Coordinates of N, CA, C and O in Angstrom, one line a residue:
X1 N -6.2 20.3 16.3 CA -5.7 19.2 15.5 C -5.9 17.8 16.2 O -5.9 17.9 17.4
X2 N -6.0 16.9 15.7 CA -6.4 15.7 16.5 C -6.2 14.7 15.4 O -6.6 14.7 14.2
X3 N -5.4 13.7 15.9 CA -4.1 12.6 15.6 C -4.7 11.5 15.7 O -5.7 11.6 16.5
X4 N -4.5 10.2 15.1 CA -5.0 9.0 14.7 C -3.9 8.5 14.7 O -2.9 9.1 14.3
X5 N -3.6 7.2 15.3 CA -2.8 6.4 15.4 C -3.2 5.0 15.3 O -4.1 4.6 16.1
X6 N -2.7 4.2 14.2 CA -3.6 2.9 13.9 C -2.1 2.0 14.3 O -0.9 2.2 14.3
X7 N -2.8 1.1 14.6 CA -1.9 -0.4 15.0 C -2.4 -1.9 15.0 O -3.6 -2.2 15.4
X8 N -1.7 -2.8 14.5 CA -2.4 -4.4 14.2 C -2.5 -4.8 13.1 O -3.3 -5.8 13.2
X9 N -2.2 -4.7 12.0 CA -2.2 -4.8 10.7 C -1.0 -5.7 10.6 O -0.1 -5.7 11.5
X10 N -0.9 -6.8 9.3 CA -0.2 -8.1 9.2 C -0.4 -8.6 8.5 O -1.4 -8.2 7.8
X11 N 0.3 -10.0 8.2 CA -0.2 -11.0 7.4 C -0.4 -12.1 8.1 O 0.6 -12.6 8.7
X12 N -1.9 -12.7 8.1 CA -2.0 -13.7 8.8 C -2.8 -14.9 7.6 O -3.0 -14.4 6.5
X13 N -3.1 -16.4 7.9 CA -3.2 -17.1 6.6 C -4.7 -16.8 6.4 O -5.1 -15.7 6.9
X14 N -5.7 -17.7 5.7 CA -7.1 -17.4 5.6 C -7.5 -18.2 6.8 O -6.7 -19.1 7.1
X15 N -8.9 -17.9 7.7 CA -9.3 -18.5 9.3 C -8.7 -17.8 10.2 O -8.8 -18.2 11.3
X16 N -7.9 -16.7 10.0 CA -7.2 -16.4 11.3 C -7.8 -14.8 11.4 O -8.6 -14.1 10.8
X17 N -7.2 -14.7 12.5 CA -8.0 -13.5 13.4 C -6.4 -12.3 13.7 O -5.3 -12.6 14.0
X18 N -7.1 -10.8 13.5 CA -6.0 -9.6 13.6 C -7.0 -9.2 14.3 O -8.2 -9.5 14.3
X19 N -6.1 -8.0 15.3 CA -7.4 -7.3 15.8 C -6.4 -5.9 15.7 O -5.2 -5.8 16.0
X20 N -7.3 -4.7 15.2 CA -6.1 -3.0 14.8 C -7.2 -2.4 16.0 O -8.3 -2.6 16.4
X21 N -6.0 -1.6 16.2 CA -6.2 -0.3 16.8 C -6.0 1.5 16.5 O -5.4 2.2 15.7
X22 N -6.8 1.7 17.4 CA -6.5 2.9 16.7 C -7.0 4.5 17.7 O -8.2 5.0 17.7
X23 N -6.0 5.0 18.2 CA -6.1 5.5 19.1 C -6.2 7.1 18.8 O -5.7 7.4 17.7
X24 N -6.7 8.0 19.3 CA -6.4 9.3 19.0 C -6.3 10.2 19.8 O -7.0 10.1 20.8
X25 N -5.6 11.4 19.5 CA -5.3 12.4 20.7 C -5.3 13.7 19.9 O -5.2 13.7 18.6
X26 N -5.5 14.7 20.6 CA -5.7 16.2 20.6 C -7.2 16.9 20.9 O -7.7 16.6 22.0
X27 N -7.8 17.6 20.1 CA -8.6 18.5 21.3 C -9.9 18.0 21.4 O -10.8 18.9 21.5
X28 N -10.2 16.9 21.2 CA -11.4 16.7 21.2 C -12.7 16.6 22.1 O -12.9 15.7 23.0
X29 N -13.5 17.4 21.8 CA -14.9 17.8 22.6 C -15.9 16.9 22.9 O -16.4 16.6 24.0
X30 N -16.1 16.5 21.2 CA -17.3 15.2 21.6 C -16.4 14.6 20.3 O -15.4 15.0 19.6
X31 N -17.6 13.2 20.1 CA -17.3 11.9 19.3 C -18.4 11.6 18.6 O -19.1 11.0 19.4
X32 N -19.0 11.7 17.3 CA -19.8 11.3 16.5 C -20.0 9.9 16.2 O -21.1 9.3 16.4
X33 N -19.0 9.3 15.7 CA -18.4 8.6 14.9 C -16.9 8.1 14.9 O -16.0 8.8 14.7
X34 N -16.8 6.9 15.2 CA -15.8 6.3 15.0 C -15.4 5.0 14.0 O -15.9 4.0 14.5
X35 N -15.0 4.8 13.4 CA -15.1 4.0 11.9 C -13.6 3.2 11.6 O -12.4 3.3 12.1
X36 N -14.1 2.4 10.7 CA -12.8 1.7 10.0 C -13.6 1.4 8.0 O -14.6 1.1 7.4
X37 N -12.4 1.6 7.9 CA -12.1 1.4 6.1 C -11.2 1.0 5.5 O -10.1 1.2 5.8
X38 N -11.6 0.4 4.5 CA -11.1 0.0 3.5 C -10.3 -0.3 2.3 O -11.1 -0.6 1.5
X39 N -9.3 -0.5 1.8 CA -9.2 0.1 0.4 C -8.2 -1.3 -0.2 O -7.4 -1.9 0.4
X40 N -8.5 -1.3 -1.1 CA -8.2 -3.0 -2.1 C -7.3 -2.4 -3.4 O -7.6 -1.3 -3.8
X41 N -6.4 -3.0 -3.8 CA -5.9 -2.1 -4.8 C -6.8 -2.0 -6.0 O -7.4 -3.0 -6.4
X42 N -6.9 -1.2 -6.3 CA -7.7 -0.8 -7.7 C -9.3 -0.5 -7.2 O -10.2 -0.3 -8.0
X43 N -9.5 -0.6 -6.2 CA -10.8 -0.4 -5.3 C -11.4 0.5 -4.6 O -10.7 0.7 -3.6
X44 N -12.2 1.1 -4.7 CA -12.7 2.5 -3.4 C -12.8 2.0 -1.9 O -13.2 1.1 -1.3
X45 N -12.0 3.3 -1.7 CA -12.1 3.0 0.0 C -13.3 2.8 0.0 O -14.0 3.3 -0.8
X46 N -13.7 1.7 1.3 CA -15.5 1.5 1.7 C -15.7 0.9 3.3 O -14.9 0.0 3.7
X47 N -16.3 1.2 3.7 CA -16.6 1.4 5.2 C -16.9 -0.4 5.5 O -17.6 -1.3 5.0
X48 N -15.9 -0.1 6.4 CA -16.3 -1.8 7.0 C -16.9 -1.7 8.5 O -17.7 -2.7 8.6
X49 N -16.8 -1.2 9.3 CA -17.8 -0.9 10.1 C -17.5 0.6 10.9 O -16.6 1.4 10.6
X50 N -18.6 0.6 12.2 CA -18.6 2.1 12.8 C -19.4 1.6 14.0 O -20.1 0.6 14.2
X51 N -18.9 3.2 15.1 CA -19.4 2.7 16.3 C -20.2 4.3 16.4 O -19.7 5.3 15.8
X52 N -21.3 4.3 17.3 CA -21.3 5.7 17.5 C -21.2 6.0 18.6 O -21.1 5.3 19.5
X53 N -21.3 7.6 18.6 CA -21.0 7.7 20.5 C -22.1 6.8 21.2 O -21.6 5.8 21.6
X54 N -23.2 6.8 21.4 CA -24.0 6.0 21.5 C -24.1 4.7 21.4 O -25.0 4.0 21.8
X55 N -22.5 4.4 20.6 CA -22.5 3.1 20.8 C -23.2 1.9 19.9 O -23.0 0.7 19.8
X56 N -24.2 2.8 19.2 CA -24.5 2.1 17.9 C -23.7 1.2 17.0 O -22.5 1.7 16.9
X57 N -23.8 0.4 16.3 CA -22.8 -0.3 15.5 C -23.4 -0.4 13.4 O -24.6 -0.5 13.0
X58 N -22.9 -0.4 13.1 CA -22.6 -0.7 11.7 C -21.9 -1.5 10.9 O -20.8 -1.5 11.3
X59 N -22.1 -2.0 10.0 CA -20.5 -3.5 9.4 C -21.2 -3.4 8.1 O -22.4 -3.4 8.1
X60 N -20.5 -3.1 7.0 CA -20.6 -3.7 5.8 C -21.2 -5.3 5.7 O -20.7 -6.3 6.2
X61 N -22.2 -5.3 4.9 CA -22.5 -6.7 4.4 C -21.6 -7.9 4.9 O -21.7 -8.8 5.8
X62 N -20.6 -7.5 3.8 CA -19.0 -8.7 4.1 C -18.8 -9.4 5.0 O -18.7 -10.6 5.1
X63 N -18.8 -8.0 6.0 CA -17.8 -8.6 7.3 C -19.0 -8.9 8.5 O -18.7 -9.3 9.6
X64 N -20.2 -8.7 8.0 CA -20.8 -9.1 9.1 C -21.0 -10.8 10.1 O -21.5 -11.8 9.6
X65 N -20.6 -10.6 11.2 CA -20.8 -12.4 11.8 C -19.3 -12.5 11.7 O -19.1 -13.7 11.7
X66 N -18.1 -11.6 11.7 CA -17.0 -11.7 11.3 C -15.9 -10.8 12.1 O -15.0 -11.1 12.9
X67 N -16.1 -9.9 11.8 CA -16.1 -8.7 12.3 C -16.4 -7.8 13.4 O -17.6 -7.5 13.3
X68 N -15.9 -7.4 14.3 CA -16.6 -6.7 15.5 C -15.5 -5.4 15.9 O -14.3 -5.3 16.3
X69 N -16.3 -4.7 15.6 CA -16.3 -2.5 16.1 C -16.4 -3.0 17.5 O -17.1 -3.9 17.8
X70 N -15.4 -2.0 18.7 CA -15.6 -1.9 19.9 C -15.0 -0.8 20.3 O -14.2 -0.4 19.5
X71 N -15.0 0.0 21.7 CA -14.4 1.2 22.1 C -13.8 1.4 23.4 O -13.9 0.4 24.2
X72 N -13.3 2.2 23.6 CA -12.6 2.4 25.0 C -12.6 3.5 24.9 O -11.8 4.2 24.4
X73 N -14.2 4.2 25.7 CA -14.2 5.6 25.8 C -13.4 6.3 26.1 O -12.9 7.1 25.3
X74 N -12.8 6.0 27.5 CA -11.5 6.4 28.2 C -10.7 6.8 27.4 O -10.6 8.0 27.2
X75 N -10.1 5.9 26.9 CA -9.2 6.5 26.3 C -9.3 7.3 24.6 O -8.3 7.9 24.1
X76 N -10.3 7.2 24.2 CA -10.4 7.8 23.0 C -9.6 6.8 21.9 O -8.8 7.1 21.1
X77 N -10.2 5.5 22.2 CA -9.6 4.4 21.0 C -10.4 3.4 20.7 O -11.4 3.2 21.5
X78 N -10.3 2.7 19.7 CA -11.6 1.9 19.0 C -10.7 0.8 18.3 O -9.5 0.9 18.0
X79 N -11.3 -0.1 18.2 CA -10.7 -1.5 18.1 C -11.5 -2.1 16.7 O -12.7 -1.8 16.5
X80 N -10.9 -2.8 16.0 CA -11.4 -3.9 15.0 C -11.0 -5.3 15.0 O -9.9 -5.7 14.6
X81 N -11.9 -6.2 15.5 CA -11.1 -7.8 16.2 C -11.8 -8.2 14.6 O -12.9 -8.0 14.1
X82 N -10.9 -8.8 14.2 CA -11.4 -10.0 12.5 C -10.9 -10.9 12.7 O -9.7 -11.2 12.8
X83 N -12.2 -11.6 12.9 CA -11.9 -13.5 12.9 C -12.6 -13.8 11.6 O -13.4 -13.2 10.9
X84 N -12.2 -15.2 11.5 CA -12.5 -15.9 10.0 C -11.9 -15.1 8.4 O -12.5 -15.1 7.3
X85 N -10.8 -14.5 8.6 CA -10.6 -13.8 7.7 C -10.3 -14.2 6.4 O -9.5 -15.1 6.5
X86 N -10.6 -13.9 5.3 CA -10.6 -14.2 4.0 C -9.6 -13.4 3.2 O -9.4 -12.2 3.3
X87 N -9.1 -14.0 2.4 CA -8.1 -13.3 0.9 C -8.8 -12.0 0.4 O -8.2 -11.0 0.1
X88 N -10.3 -12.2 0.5 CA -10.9 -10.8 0.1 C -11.0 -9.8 0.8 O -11.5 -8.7 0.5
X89 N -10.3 -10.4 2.1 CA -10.6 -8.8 3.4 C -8.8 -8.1 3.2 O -8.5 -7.2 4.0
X90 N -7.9 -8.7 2.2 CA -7.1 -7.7 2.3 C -7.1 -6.5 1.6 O -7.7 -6.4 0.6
X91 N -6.2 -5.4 2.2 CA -6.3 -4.2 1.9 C -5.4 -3.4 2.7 O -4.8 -3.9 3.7
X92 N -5.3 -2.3 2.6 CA -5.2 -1.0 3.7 C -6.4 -0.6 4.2 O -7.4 -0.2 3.6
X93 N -6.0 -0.9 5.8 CA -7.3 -0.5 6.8 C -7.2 1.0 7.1 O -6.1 1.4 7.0
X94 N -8.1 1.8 7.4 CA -8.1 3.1 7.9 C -8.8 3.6 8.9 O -10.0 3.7 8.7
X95 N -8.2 3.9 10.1 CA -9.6 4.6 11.2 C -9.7 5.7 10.5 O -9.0 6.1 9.6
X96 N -11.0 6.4 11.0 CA -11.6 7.7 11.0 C -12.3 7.9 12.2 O -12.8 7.0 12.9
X97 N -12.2 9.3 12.4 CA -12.9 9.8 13.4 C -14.0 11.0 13.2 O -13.6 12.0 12.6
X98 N -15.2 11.0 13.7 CA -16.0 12.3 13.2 C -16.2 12.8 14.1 O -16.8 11.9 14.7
X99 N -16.1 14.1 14.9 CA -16.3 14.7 15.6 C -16.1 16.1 16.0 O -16.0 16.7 15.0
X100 N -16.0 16.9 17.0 CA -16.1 18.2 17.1 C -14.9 18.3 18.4 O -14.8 17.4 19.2
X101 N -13.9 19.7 18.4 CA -12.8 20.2 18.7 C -13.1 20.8 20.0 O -14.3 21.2 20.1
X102 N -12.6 21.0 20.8 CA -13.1 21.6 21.6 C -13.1 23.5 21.5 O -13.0 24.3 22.4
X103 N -13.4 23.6 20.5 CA -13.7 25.0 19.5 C -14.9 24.9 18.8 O -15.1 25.5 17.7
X104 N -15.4 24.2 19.3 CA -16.8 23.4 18.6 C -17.5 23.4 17.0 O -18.5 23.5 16.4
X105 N -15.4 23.2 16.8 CA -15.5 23.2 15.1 C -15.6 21.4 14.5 O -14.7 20.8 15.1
X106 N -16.4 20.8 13.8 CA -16.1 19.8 13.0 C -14.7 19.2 12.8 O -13.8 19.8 12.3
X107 N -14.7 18.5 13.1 CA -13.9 17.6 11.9 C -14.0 16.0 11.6 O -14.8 15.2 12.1
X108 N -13.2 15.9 10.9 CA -13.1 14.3 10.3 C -11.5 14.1 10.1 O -10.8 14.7 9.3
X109 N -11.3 13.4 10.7 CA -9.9 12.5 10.8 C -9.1 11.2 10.1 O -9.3 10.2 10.7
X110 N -8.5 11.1 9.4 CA -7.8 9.9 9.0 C -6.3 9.2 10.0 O -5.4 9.9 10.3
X111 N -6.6 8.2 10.2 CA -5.8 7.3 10.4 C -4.1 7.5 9.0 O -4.1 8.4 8.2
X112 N -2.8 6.5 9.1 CA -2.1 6.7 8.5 C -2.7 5.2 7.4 O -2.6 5.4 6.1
X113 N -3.0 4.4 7.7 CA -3.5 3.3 7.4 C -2.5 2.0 7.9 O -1.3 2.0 8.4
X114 N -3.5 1.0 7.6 CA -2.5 -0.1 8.4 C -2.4 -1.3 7.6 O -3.4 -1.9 8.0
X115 N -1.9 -2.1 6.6 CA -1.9 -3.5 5.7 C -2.3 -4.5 6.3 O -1.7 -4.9 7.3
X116 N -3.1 -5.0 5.9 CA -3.7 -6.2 6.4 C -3.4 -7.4 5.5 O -4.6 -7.3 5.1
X117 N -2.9 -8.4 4.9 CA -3.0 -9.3 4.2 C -3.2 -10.8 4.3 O -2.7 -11.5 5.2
X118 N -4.0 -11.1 3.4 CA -4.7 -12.5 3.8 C -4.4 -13.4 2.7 O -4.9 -13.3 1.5
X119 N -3.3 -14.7 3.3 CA -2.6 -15.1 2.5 C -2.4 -16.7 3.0 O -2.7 -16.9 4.1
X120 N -1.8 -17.7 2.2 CA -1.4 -18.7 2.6 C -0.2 -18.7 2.4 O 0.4 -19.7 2.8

């Protein structure tokens, strides 16, 4: 079983900067994938960026130049820093995790989600 713990979510005005976290624990072997998402009311969850083990990066259109994915292998946690933020970046944020157990079973993990709102 392996646990997702998100943190940093708020309301801050439009121009301002949050930065979530999101840490996770239990049996994990390797790390595919580490991600954050989305979800707007009345909206599909949708990926706003990803890191890979490798360290690769990804960002949605939106948030790119904005936005920045980062990791702390060590500890098995991944960060989302948002500066310049806009009324349209609110939502419920979600980590996810893709990776394998140390039973070298799959999985994929959700976060509980975290509110972010962008507001004056």
């Amino acid at each position: 079983q392996v646990q997702l713990v998100e943190s940093g979510g708020g309301l801050v005005q439009p121009g301002g900067s949050l930065r979530l976290s999101c840490a996770a624990s239990g049996s994990i072997r390797s790390i595919n994938v580490m991600g954050w998402y989305r979800q707007a009311p009345g909206k599909q969850r949708e990926l706003v960026a990803a890191i890979t083990g490798g360290s690769s990066t990804n960002y949605a259109d939106s948030v790119k130049g904005r936005f920045t994915i980062s990791r702390d292998n060590a500890k098995n946690t991944w960060f989302l820093q948002m500066n310049s933020l806009k009324p349209e970046d609110t939502a419920v944020y979600y980590c996810n995790l893709d990776g394998y157990n140390v039973y070298y079973l799959h999985f994929g993990s959700w976060g509980q989600g975290t509110q972010v709102t962008v507001s004056s």
